[in-house]
Each structure stands twice: as structure tokens, then as C-alpha cells.
Coordinates of C-alpha atoms (C1' of nucleotides) in Angstrom, one line a residue:
Chain A
X1 CA 8.7 28.4 -4.6
X2 CA 7.7 26.6 -2.0
X3 CA 10.3 24.4 0.1
X4 CA 8.6 20.9 -0.2
X5 CA 9.4 18.9 3.1
X6 CA 9.2 15.1 2.0
X7 CA 10.1 13.3 -0.8
X8 CA 7.3 12.5 -2.8
X9 CA 7.8 9.6 -5.0
X10 CA 7.1 9.1 -8.0
X11 CA 4.4 6.1 -7.5
X12 CA 2.7 9.4 -6.0
X13 CA 3.0 11.4 -9.0
X14 CA 2.2 8.7 -11.2
X15 CA -1.4 8.8 -10.1
X16 CA -2.4 12.5 -9.0
X17 CA -3.3 12.8 -13.1
X18 CA -5.2 10.4 -12.8
X19 CA -6.7 12.1 -9.8
X20 CA -6.9 14.9 -11.6
X21 CA -9.0 13.6 -14.5
X22 CA -12.0 11.8 -12.3
X23 CA -11.9 15.2 -10.2
X24 CA -12.4 16.9 -13.8
X25 CA -15.1 14.7 -14.3
X26 CA -17.2 15.0 -11.4
X27 CA -16.5 18.7 -11.4
X28 CA -18.3 18.7 -14.8
X29 CA -21.0 16.6 -13.2
X30 CA -21.4 19.5 -10.7
X31 CA -20.6 17.4 -7.7
X32 CA -19.9 19.7 -4.5
X33 CA -18.0 17.2 -2.3
X34 CA -16.7 13.7 -2.1
X35 CA -15.3 11.6 0.6
X36 CA -12.3 9.4 0.4
X37 CA -14.5 6.6 0.8
X38 CA -16.8 7.7 -2.2
X39 CA -13.8 8.7 -4.2
X40 CA -12.2 5.1 -3.9
X41 CA -15.5 3.7 -5.5
X42 CA -15.1 5.5 -8.4
X43 CA -11.6 5.2 -9.2
X44 CA -10.9 1.3 -7.8
X45 CA -8.6 2.5 -5.0
X46 CA -8.4 2.2 -1.5
X47 CA -9.4 5.7 0.9
X48 CA -6.5 5.3 2.4
X49 CA -4.4 5.4 -0.5
X50 CA -6.2 8.6 -1.2
X51 CA -5.8 10.6 2.0
X52 CA -2.2 9.7 2.5
X53 CA -1.5 10.7 -1.5
X54 CA -3.4 14.1 -0.7
X55 CA -1.5 14.4 2.9
X56 CA 1.6 14.6 1.6
X57 CA 0.9 18.3 -0.1
X58 CA -1.5 19.4 2.8
X59 CA -4.6 18.9 4.3
X60 CA -7.8 19.4 1.6
X61 CA -10.0 18.0 3.3
X62 CA -12.5 18.7 6.1
X63 CA -13.5 15.7 8.8
X64 CA -17.3 14.7 8.7
X65 CA -17.3 16.5 5.5
X66 CA -15.1 15.1 2.7
X67 CA -13.3 17.4 -0.1
X68 CA -14.6 20.2 -2.1
X69 CA -13.8 18.6 -5.6
X70 CA -13.7 22.4 -7.1
X71 CA -11.2 23.1 -4.7
X72 CA -9.2 19.4 -4.7
X73 CA -9.2 19.9 -8.2
X74 CA -7.6 23.3 -8.4
X75 CA -5.1 22.2 -5.3
X76 CA -4.5 19.6 -7.8
X77 CA -3.8 21.3 -10.9
X78 CA -1.5 23.7 -8.9
X79 CA 0.4 20.8 -7.3
X80 CA 0.8 19.6 -11.3
X81 CA 2.3 22.7 -12.0
X82 CA -0.5 23.1 -14.6
X83 CA -1.9 26.6 -13.1
X84 CA 0.2 28.3 -15.9
X85 CA 0.9 28.0 -19.3
X86 CA 4.0 26.0 -20.9
X87 CA 5.9 26.7 -23.8
X88 CA 6.1 23.0 -25.9
X89 CA 7.7 22.6 -29.2
X90 CA 7.5 19.7 -31.0
X91 CA 10.8 18.4 -33.0
X92 CA 9.8 16.1 -35.9
X93 CA 7.2 17.0 -38.0
X94 CA 6.2 13.1 -38.7
X95 CA 3.2 11.4 -38.2
X96 CA 3.8 11.4 -34.7
X97 CA 4.6 14.8 -34.3
X98 CA 1.6 16.4 -36.1
X99 CA -0.9 14.2 -34.1
X100 CA 0.5 15.9 -31.4
X101 CA 0.5 19.3 -32.8
X102 CA -3.1 18.4 -33.4
X103 CA -4.1 17.8 -30.6
X104 CA -6.5 20.2 -28.6
X105 CA -6.7 19.3 -25.4
X106 CA -3.0 20.1 -24.6
X107 CA -3.3 23.3 -25.1
X108 CA -6.4 23.0 -23.0
X109 CA -4.3 22.0 -20.2
X110 CA -1.6 24.5 -20.6
X111 CA 0.5 23.2 -23.0
X112 CA 1.2 25.9 -25.7
X113 CA 2.6 24.3 -28.8
X114 CA 4.4 27.2 -30.4
X115 CA 6.2 25.3 -33.3
X116 CA 6.9 22.2 -35.4
X117 CA 10.5 21.4 -36.2
X118 CA 12.0 19.3 -38.8
X119 CA 15.1 18.7 -41.2
X120 CA 13.2 17.9 -43.7
X121 CA 13.3 20.7 -46.4
X122 CA 10.1 19.8 -48.0
X123 CA 8.1 20.5 -44.9
X124 CA 10.1 23.4 -43.5
X125 CA 7.8 26.7 -44.2
X126 CA 4.7 25.3 -44.0
X127 CA 1.9 25.1 -41.4
X128 CA 0.3 21.9 -39.7
X129 CA -3.2 23.1 -37.6
X130 CA -2.0 26.5 -37.3
X131 CA 1.6 25.4 -36.2
X132 CA 4.5 26.6 -38.2
X133 CA 7.1 24.0 -39.1
X134 CA 10.8 25.5 -38.8
X135 CA 14.3 24.5 -39.7
X136 CA 16.2 23.0 -36.8
X137 CA 19.0 25.6 -37.4
X138 CA 16.3 28.0 -35.7
X139 CA 16.0 25.8 -32.6
X140 CA 18.5 27.4 -30.5
X141 CA 16.8 30.8 -30.6
X142 CA 13.8 30.0 -30.8
X143 CA 13.5 28.6 -27.8
X144 CA 15.3 31.3 -25.8
X145 CA 13.5 33.9 -27.6
X146 CA 9.6 32.0 -27.1
X147 CA 10.8 30.6 -23.3
X148 CA 10.2 27.0 -24.3
X149 CA 10.2 24.5 -21.5
X150 CA 9.1 21.7 -22.8
X151 CA 10.4 19.7 -26.1
X152 CA 8.5 16.7 -27.3
X153 CA 11.1 14.6 -29.2
X154 CA 8.8 12.5 -32.3
X155 CA 12.1 11.7 -34.1
X156 CA 14.5 8.7 -34.8
X157 CA 16.1 7.3 -32.1
X158 CA 19.8 8.4 -33.4
X159 CA 18.5 12.2 -33.8
X160 CA 16.6 11.9 -30.4
X161 CA 20.5 11.0 -28.8
X162 CA 21.8 14.0 -30.7
X163 CA 18.8 16.6 -29.9
X164 CA 19.2 15.7 -26.4
X165 CA 22.5 16.8 -26.7
X166 CA 21.5 20.2 -28.4
X167 CA 18.9 20.4 -26.1
X168 CA 20.8 20.3 -22.9
X169 CA 22.5 23.8 -23.7
X170 CA 19.9 25.7 -23.9
X171 CA 17.0 27.1 -21.7
X172 CA 14.6 23.5 -22.0
X173 CA 13.2 22.1 -19.2
X174 CA 11.9 19.0 -19.5
X175 CA 12.4 16.9 -22.9
X176 CA 8.8 14.6 -23.8
X177 CA 10.8 11.5 -25.1
X178 CA 9.1 9.4 -28.3
X179 CA 11.9 7.8 -29.4
X180 CA 12.8 4.4 -28.5
X181 CA 16.2 5.3 -26.6
X182 CA 16.4 6.7 -23.1
X183 CA 18.3 10.0 -23.6
X184 CA 21.1 11.1 -21.4
X185 CA 20.3 14.8 -19.9
X186 CA 21.7 16.5 -16.9
X187 CA 20.2 16.2 -14.2
X188 CA 18.5 19.8 -14.3
X189 CA 16.4 18.4 -17.6
X190 CA 13.6 15.8 -16.7
X191 CA 12.8 13.3 -19.4
X192 CA 9.3 12.3 -19.5
X193 CA 9.5 8.6 -21.5
X194 CA 6.8 7.1 -23.8
X195 CA 7.7 4.6 -25.0
X196 CA 5.0 3.1 -27.1
X197 CA 6.9 -0.1 -28.4
X198 CA 7.2 -1.4 -24.9
X199 CA 4.1 -0.1 -23.8
X200 CA 2.1 -3.0 -26.5
X201 CA 4.9 -5.8 -25.3
X202 CA 3.0 -5.4 -22.0
X203 CA 0.3 -5.7 -23.1
X204 CA 1.2 -8.7 -25.5
X205 CA 2.8 -9.7 -22.2
X206 CA -0.7 -9.3 -20.0
X207 CA -2.3 -10.9 -22.6
X208 CA -0.4 -14.0 -22.7
X209 CA -0.9 -14.6 -18.7
X210 CA -4.4 -13.4 -18.9
X211 CA -4.9 -16.4 -21.4
X212 CA -2.3 -19.0 -19.8
X213 CA -2.6 -20.6 -17.1
X214 CA -1.1 -18.3 -14.6
X215 CA -1.9 -19.0 -10.6
Chain B
X1 CA 0.3 -23.3 -22.7
X2 CA 2.9 -23.6 -19.5
X3 CA 2.2 -23.1 -16.2
X4 CA 3.8 -20.4 -14.1
X5 CA 4.4 -20.6 -10.7
X6 CA 4.8 -17.3 -8.5
X7 CA 2.5 -14.4 -9.5
X8 CA 4.7 -11.7 -11.5
X9 CA 4.3 -8.3 -10.3
X10 CA 3.5 -5.3 -13.1
X11 CA 7.0 -3.5 -11.6
X12 CA 9.0 -6.7 -13.1
X13 CA 6.6 -6.4 -16.4
X14 CA 7.2 -2.8 -16.7
X15 CA 11.0 -3.4 -16.6
X16 CA 11.0 -6.5 -19.2
X17 CA 10.6 -4.4 -21.9
X18 CA 13.3 -2.6 -21.1
X19 CA 15.7 -5.1 -20.9
X20 CA 14.7 -6.8 -24.3
X21 CA 15.7 -2.9 -26.2
X22 CA 19.2 -2.9 -24.5
X23 CA 19.5 -6.6 -25.1
X24 CA 18.7 -6.0 -28.9
X25 CA 21.2 -3.3 -28.5
X26 CA 23.5 -5.3 -27.5
X27 CA 23.2 -8.0 -30.2
X28 CA 23.6 -5.1 -33.2
X29 CA 26.8 -4.1 -31.3
X30 CA 27.9 -8.2 -32.0
X31 CA 28.0 -8.5 -28.0
X32 CA 28.0 -12.5 -27.1
X33 CA 27.7 -12.4 -23.2
X34 CA 26.9 -9.9 -20.8
X35 CA 27.3 -9.9 -16.9
X36 CA 24.5 -8.7 -14.5
X37 CA 27.0 -6.1 -13.7
X38 CA 28.2 -5.0 -16.6
X39 CA 23.9 -5.1 -17.5
X40 CA 23.2 -3.1 -14.6
X41 CA 25.5 -0.4 -15.3
X42 CA 24.7 0.4 -18.8
X43 CA 21.3 0.1 -17.9
X44 CA 21.5 2.0 -14.3
X45 CA 19.9 -0.6 -12.1
X46 CA 20.8 -2.8 -9.6
X47 CA 22.5 -6.2 -10.9
X48 CA 20.9 -7.8 -8.0
X49 CA 17.2 -6.4 -9.8
X50 CA 18.4 -7.7 -12.9
X51 CA 19.4 -11.0 -11.4
X52 CA 15.9 -11.5 -9.6
X53 CA 13.7 -10.1 -12.5
X54 CA 15.4 -13.2 -14.7
X55 CA 14.8 -16.0 -12.1
X56 CA 11.0 -15.2 -12.2
X57 CA 11.3 -16.9 -15.4
X58 CA 13.8 -19.4 -15.5
X59 CA 18.0 -19.5 -14.8
X60 CA 19.2 -17.9 -18.1
X61 CA 22.6 -17.5 -17.2
X62 CA 25.6 -19.5 -16.1
X63 CA 27.8 -18.6 -13.0
X64 CA 31.3 -17.5 -13.9
X65 CA 30.1 -16.6 -17.4
X66 CA 27.2 -14.4 -17.0
X67 CA 24.2 -14.2 -19.7
X68 CA 24.3 -15.2 -23.3
X69 CA 23.1 -11.7 -25.3
X70 CA 21.1 -13.8 -28.0
X71 CA 19.6 -16.5 -26.2
X72 CA 18.4 -13.9 -23.4
X73 CA 17.1 -11.5 -26.1
X74 CA 15.2 -14.5 -27.1
X75 CA 14.1 -15.7 -23.9
X76 CA 12.5 -12.4 -22.8
X77 CA 10.7 -12.2 -26.3
X78 CA 9.3 -15.3 -26.1
X79 CA 8.1 -14.4 -22.3
X80 CA 6.5 -11.3 -23.6
X81 CA 4.8 -12.9 -26.2
X82 CA 6.5 -11.5 -29.1
X83 CA 8.0 -14.8 -30.4
X84 CA 4.8 -15.3 -33.0
X85 CA 2.3 -11.9 -34.6
X86 CA -0.4 -10.4 -33.1
X87 CA -3.0 -9.1 -35.5
X88 CA -4.0 -5.7 -34.3
X89 CA -6.7 -2.7 -35.7
X90 CA -6.5 0.7 -35.4
X91 CA -10.2 2.2 -34.3
X92 CA -10.2 6.0 -35.1
X93 CA -8.4 7.1 -38.3
X94 CA -7.4 11.0 -36.7
X95 CA -4.1 11.8 -37.1
X96 CA -3.1 9.6 -33.7
X97 CA -4.5 6.6 -35.4
X98 CA -2.6 7.0 -38.5
X99 CA 0.4 8.3 -37.1
X100 CA 0.4 4.7 -35.1
X101 CA -0.6 2.6 -38.4
X102 CA 2.7 4.7 -40.2
X103 CA 4.5 3.1 -37.6
X104 CA 6.8 0.2 -39.2
X105 CA 8.8 -0.4 -35.8
X106 CA 5.3 -2.3 -34.4
X107 CA 5.1 -5.2 -37.5
X108 CA 8.5 -5.5 -36.7
X109 CA 8.0 -6.4 -33.7
X110 CA 5.4 -8.4 -35.1
X111 CA 2.2 -6.6 -34.4
X112 CA 0.6 -6.4 -37.8
X113 CA -1.9 -4.0 -38.2
X114 CA -4.3 -5.0 -40.5
X115 CA -6.7 -2.4 -41.3
X116 CA -8.0 1.1 -39.7
X117 CA -11.9 1.7 -38.7
X118 CA -13.4 5.4 -38.6
X119 CA -17.1 6.4 -38.6
X120 CA -16.8 9.4 -40.9
X121 CA -17.6 8.1 -44.4
X122 CA -15.3 10.3 -46.4
X123 CA -12.3 8.4 -45.1
X124 CA -13.6 5.2 -45.0
X125 CA -12.9 3.1 -48.3
X126 CA -9.7 4.8 -48.6
X127 CA -5.9 3.6 -47.6
X128 CA -3.5 5.1 -45.6
X129 CA 0.3 3.9 -45.6
X130 CA -1.1 0.1 -47.5
X131 CA -3.4 0.1 -44.6
X132 CA -7.6 0.1 -45.5
X133 CA -9.7 2.4 -43.8
X134 CA -13.3 0.5 -43.4
X135 CA -16.5 1.3 -41.9
X136 CA -17.8 0.9 -38.2
X137 CA -20.4 -2.0 -39.6
X138 CA -17.5 -4.0 -40.2
X139 CA -16.1 -4.4 -37.0
X140 CA -17.5 -7.1 -35.6
X141 CA -17.5 -9.5 -38.6
X142 CA -13.6 -8.4 -39.6
X143 CA -12.5 -9.2 -36.2
X144 CA -13.7 -12.7 -36.6
X145 CA -12.9 -13.0 -40.1
X146 CA -9.0 -12.2 -38.8
X147 CA -8.5 -13.3 -35.9
X148 CA -7.5 -9.6 -34.5
X149 CA -6.6 -10.0 -31.1
X150 CA -5.4 -6.5 -30.4
X151 CA -7.6 -3.4 -30.3
X152 CA -5.9 0.2 -30.9
X153 CA -8.2 3.0 -29.7
X154 CA -7.5 6.8 -31.0
X155 CA -10.5 7.8 -30.6
X156 CA -12.6 10.5 -28.0
X157 CA -13.4 9.4 -24.7
X158 CA -17.1 9.0 -24.9
X159 CA -16.6 6.4 -28.5
X160 CA -13.5 4.5 -26.5
X161 CA -16.3 3.7 -23.5
X162 CA -19.1 2.4 -26.6
X163 CA -16.3 0.4 -28.5
X164 CA -14.9 -1.4 -25.0
X165 CA -18.6 -2.5 -24.9
X166 CA -18.6 -3.5 -28.2
X167 CA -15.5 -5.3 -28.7
X168 CA -16.2 -7.0 -25.4
X169 CA -18.6 -9.4 -27.2
X170 CA -15.7 -10.0 -29.9
X171 CA -12.7 -11.9 -29.6
X172 CA -10.4 -8.9 -28.9
X173 CA -8.0 -10.2 -26.1
X174 CA -6.5 -6.8 -25.8
X175 CA -7.7 -3.2 -26.1
X176 CA -4.4 -0.3 -26.7
X177 CA -6.2 2.1 -25.2
X178 CA -5.2 6.1 -26.3
X179 CA -8.5 7.6 -25.1
X180 CA -7.9 9.7 -21.8
X181 CA -11.1 7.7 -20.2
X182 CA -10.6 4.2 -18.2
X183 CA -12.3 1.6 -20.0
X184 CA -14.8 -1.6 -18.2
X185 CA -14.2 -4.6 -19.6
X186 CA -14.4 -8.2 -18.5
X187 CA -11.5 -9.6 -16.8
X188 CA -10.8 -11.6 -19.8
X189 CA -9.6 -8.2 -21.7
X190 CA -6.8 -6.9 -20.9
X191 CA -6.4 -3.2 -21.4
X192 CA -3.3 -0.9 -21.8
X193 CA -3.5 2.4 -21.0
X194 CA -1.3 5.1 -22.7
X195 CA -2.8 8.6 -21.5
X196 CA -0.9 11.3 -23.0
X197 CA -2.3 14.0 -21.2
X198 CA -1.3 12.5 -18.2
X199 CA 2.2 11.4 -19.0
X200 CA 3.2 15.6 -19.8
X201 CA 1.1 16.3 -16.5
X202 CA 3.7 14.3 -14.6
X203 CA 6.6 16.1 -16.6
X204 CA 4.8 19.3 -15.6
X205 CA 5.2 18.1 -12.1
X206 CA 9.1 17.1 -12.5
X207 CA 9.5 19.7 -13.9
X208 CA 8.2 21.7 -10.9
X209 CA 9.9 19.9 -8.3
X210 CA 13.3 19.9 -10.4
X211 CA 13.4 23.5 -10.2
X212 CA 11.8 23.9 -6.9
X213 CA 13.6 23.7 -3.8
X214 CA 12.4 20.2 -3.0
X215 CA 14.9 18.5 -0.6
Chain C
dT1 C1' 42.0 -25.3 -10.1
dA2 C1' 41.2 -20.2 -9.4
dG3 C1' 38.3 -16.9 -10.4
dA4 C1' 33.9 -15.2 -11.5
dT5 C1' 29.2 -14.6 -11.7
dT6 C1' 25.0 -17.1 -10.6
dG7 C1' 21.0 -18.4 -8.7
dT8 C1' 18.5 -17.6 -4.1
dT9 C1' 17.9 -16.9 0.5
dA10 C1' 18.4 -13.2 3.9
dA11 C1' 18.1 -8.0 5.3
dT12 C1' 16.5 -3.8 4.3
dC13 C1' 13.5 0.1 2.4
dG14 C1' 9.5 1.7 0.9
dA15 C1' 4.7 1.6 0.1
dT16 C1' -0.1 0.4 1.1
dT17 C1' -3.4 -0.8 3.9
dA18 C1' -5.5 -0.5 8.4
dA19 C1' -7.1 1.9 12.3
dC20 C1' -8.2 5.4 15.7
dA21 C1' -8.6 9.9 17.7
dA22 C1' -9.4 14.6 16.2
dT23 C1' -12.4 17.3 14.8
dC24 C1' -15.6 19.2 11.5
Chain D
dT1 C1' -24.7 17.2 20.4
dA2 C1' -24.2 12.8 17.2
dG3 C1' -22.3 11.2 12.8
dA4 C1' -19.3 11.7 9.6
dT5 C1' -15.0 11.5 8.4
dT6 C1' -10.1 13.5 7.7
dG7 C1' -5.5 13.3 9.1
dT8 C1' -1.9 10.7 10.9
dT9 C1' 0.2 6.8 13.4
dA10 C1' 0.9 2.0 13.5
dA11 C1' 1.2 -2.7 11.0
dT12 C1' 1.5 -4.9 6.8
dC13 C1' 2.6 -6.0 2.9
dG14 C1' 5.6 -6.4 -1.0
dA15 C1' 9.9 -4.5 -3.4
dT16 C1' 14.7 -3.7 -3.6
dT17 C1' 18.8 -5.0 -2.3
dA18 C1' 22.5 -7.0 -0.2
dA19 C1' 25.3 -11.2 1.0
dC20 C1' 26.6 -15.6 0.0
dA21 C1' 27.2 -20.5 -1.2
dA22 C1' 26.9 -23.1 -5.3
dT23 C1' 28.8 -23.7 -10.1
dC24 C1' 30.5 -22.7 -13.9

DNA sequence: TAGATTGTTAATCGATTAACAATC
DNA sequence: TAGATTGTTAATCGATTAACAATC
């Protein structure tokens, strides 16, 4: 695993997938090359920021030419770690868990959903979108046997806290947390939170301030 | 509508709902007061940041005492604009849209889901969790008649772009965008993006860098 | 009153933007 | 070669943290 010199800020990580998305669209549109200037106009950010961000990972461009779209797309894919398959399970086979399970885009990006888990015996044994629903007591063994790296938690907050505690003693490397709570896990496990209730509150705030008389 | 003196940065808005969540939990635990110092330990941020953030909106604390939990909870609720009901529709009655529709927490926070919309005639006329699924040609009139403020877009990206174009000529104030694309709307409409595919890529990156030999 | 803790100013740190020499 | 555009250093801007006087 290559050594990375400087610490990459989360602000940059936040932007990388967006670059990746735009590059994917350029690629689909058969665009071969793009300069940081043109790319900045397309994305609504400064050219300086694009060049600074990319140069944290290497010099992917060429003076007088710009960036090769296909090459840059692949490089960013590698940086993001999506140049390989990640095995994923979803814990909680409610509406949300099933929505994630049915979402083909993840599979396309290399996130392979291997199973759903639920404590409801009515659900266990059924399949959803071709993905089996397993009982909770299979969790540990399934993770080990199938080299699961990522667990998406789509359960109520109390269950999420309990599950985080169970998961910390497995080989799980990342938790994709949809529960409305923060999780306390060791440093070796990465948590990515998707707090939808916080998201809609921000929307509410911004609506209010946009319509109010904010200077 | 009160005038707000200084511009509030999105970094602060990002944090406000989290304060609100923790205050709600303290309230449930019957905690009356909390100092910025104790709150900072609980939340894992600096006391300075908490005081700075809050003082953008007013002096809610009291020297020698700290903050009154109930009062601060209510104040932040007001700041976020969730002291009143927001009428919401969900456009796209797929797995995701139905997951949102079935999610009782939003209702609890004052986000009242008034209808689902879908172009699929098979779905139209049915109800989901007590919420009716309406045809697309009812969109405009429904928004006007029911004072809908927020439209959640849970449709593929091409539809999302088309819909944003339609919504800009209605009374919609905010779009909660779950489609994998940016939306081009007038300044008067606020867009809050939930790009799950970007979220899982960040998780992938952070897993990689946590396990790699990053300094 | 004495102690605690805020509100706020000042200092520091980090992220963004600007500028330009290097170079394709 | 001349023009374009990068990679990178320097300047600016904004956000976070520290410090402390004000005050409950």
C-alpha cells in the first residue's frame, strides 16, 4: 500500500466524488481532454481549486494540454478505492434497507451487496431484489466468511448503537450509518454518516434565510 | 421576518442540527442545564466553537450558569425553521421515495408529507403508508392548492433535471435532491443534495486511507 | 461575595484563491 | 517556435481555537 505524504483534508475528499461524477459524464459525452479552466466553469468551482486538489495526489495534467478525461477519471477512481469490489451488507430490512438493496448504481460502482439482515423472523428467509434476508445471529459468521468490508445500518438508533458494538469485533472496516445517532467505534473502523433528518433541517434553514432578509 | 446581521457560514449550518439532536437527547434525559464545556465533551467539539456558533444567533447562555437545555433546544429549532410545519411532496414512488414516505421521523419534526407523485400509471391511485400516489399532471395544481414548500426528488437523474425545470415555475421553495446530478434552479429555490453514491465513495476512500500508511 | 461560565476579541490555523515560472 | 495550461509558491481569506474581561 503506497505511502501518502501529506494529510488530505476532508474538504478535498468531499469534492473528489463530484469530480469523478463530472468526469464520468464527460467521458460518456466522448470528451477526450479538459483544462482546469473549462472544468471549473462546468462545475462552478475555481480552476485553482481543481488543480490544487488534484495535485495532492499527483500531477495528472500536462502543460499546454490540460487533463485527459479518461485517465483522470480512472485515477480518481483509484484514489477513491473504487477500482475494486467492496463487499457490503445491509443491516435492517425496512423500507430504507430495501431501497438501498434495490439500488443498482452501487453495484455498478463496485459495492456488492451480499445480504440483508433483520431481526424480524417474518422477513428472514425471504429475498429482496435477489438479495437474501438473513437472521441477526448469522451476522458475525457471514461477515468473516464473505469478507464483508462495509455494513450499512438502516435500523433505529438504539439498535445501531448495539450493532456498532458488535461490529467492532468483526472484520468490518466501514459503517455506513443511516441511524440518527453518532456511533462510538474504534479508530480502525470508519463511519460515514447519512443523517437525513439533519439534511432536511438544513434545507429548512436555508429556505428560511433565503426568503428572509438576510444580508 | 427578522433581519440577520452577519452572514452565517454553511459550516455552522452543518453543525446546528447536530446540536439540536444532542439537546433533544439531553432534554429526554431530563437535563436542565449544560455548560459549553460539558457540551463540548459530549459532542467531541471545542467549547469555543459551540459558544461562537451560538453567538451568531444570540446570547442564549448565562455567565456562571451555562445554557438552559430546553430553551436552547427551542431556540435552535426556531433558527432552523422547524418551529412550524413544512408541506412536502415526494416525486418518484420507487423504493427510495416510499422509504421516505414511510419515515415517521420527518412528520415528527414538522415535515408533513402530503403526496407521492409518479409517472407510472400502475402506481397512481394507490396509497403508501396512508399517502396517496398522484399522477405527474397533478403536480403544479397540487403544489399551489396545498402550499407545498419542499419537493423531494427520488427519480433518475434525467427526470430530476426535467422536474427541476418544472418546479422552478411553482411556489416550491426547496428541493431535496436524491438524484445523482446537480440541479440548475434560480437563486430563489434552495437545493439540498443527498448524493448517496458520493457518500459511499467517501467511505471507500476513508477505509483505504485508514488502512493504508497515511501519515 | 467567590466561583463559574459566558460573550467576544485576538491569535492561530487551515483552506482557498491568485500569480507565475516551468514546460508541454 | 508561440500559445496554452499546468504545478506550485505566495497571498488572501475565513474558520477555529485560545484567552480573558464581563457578569451572573
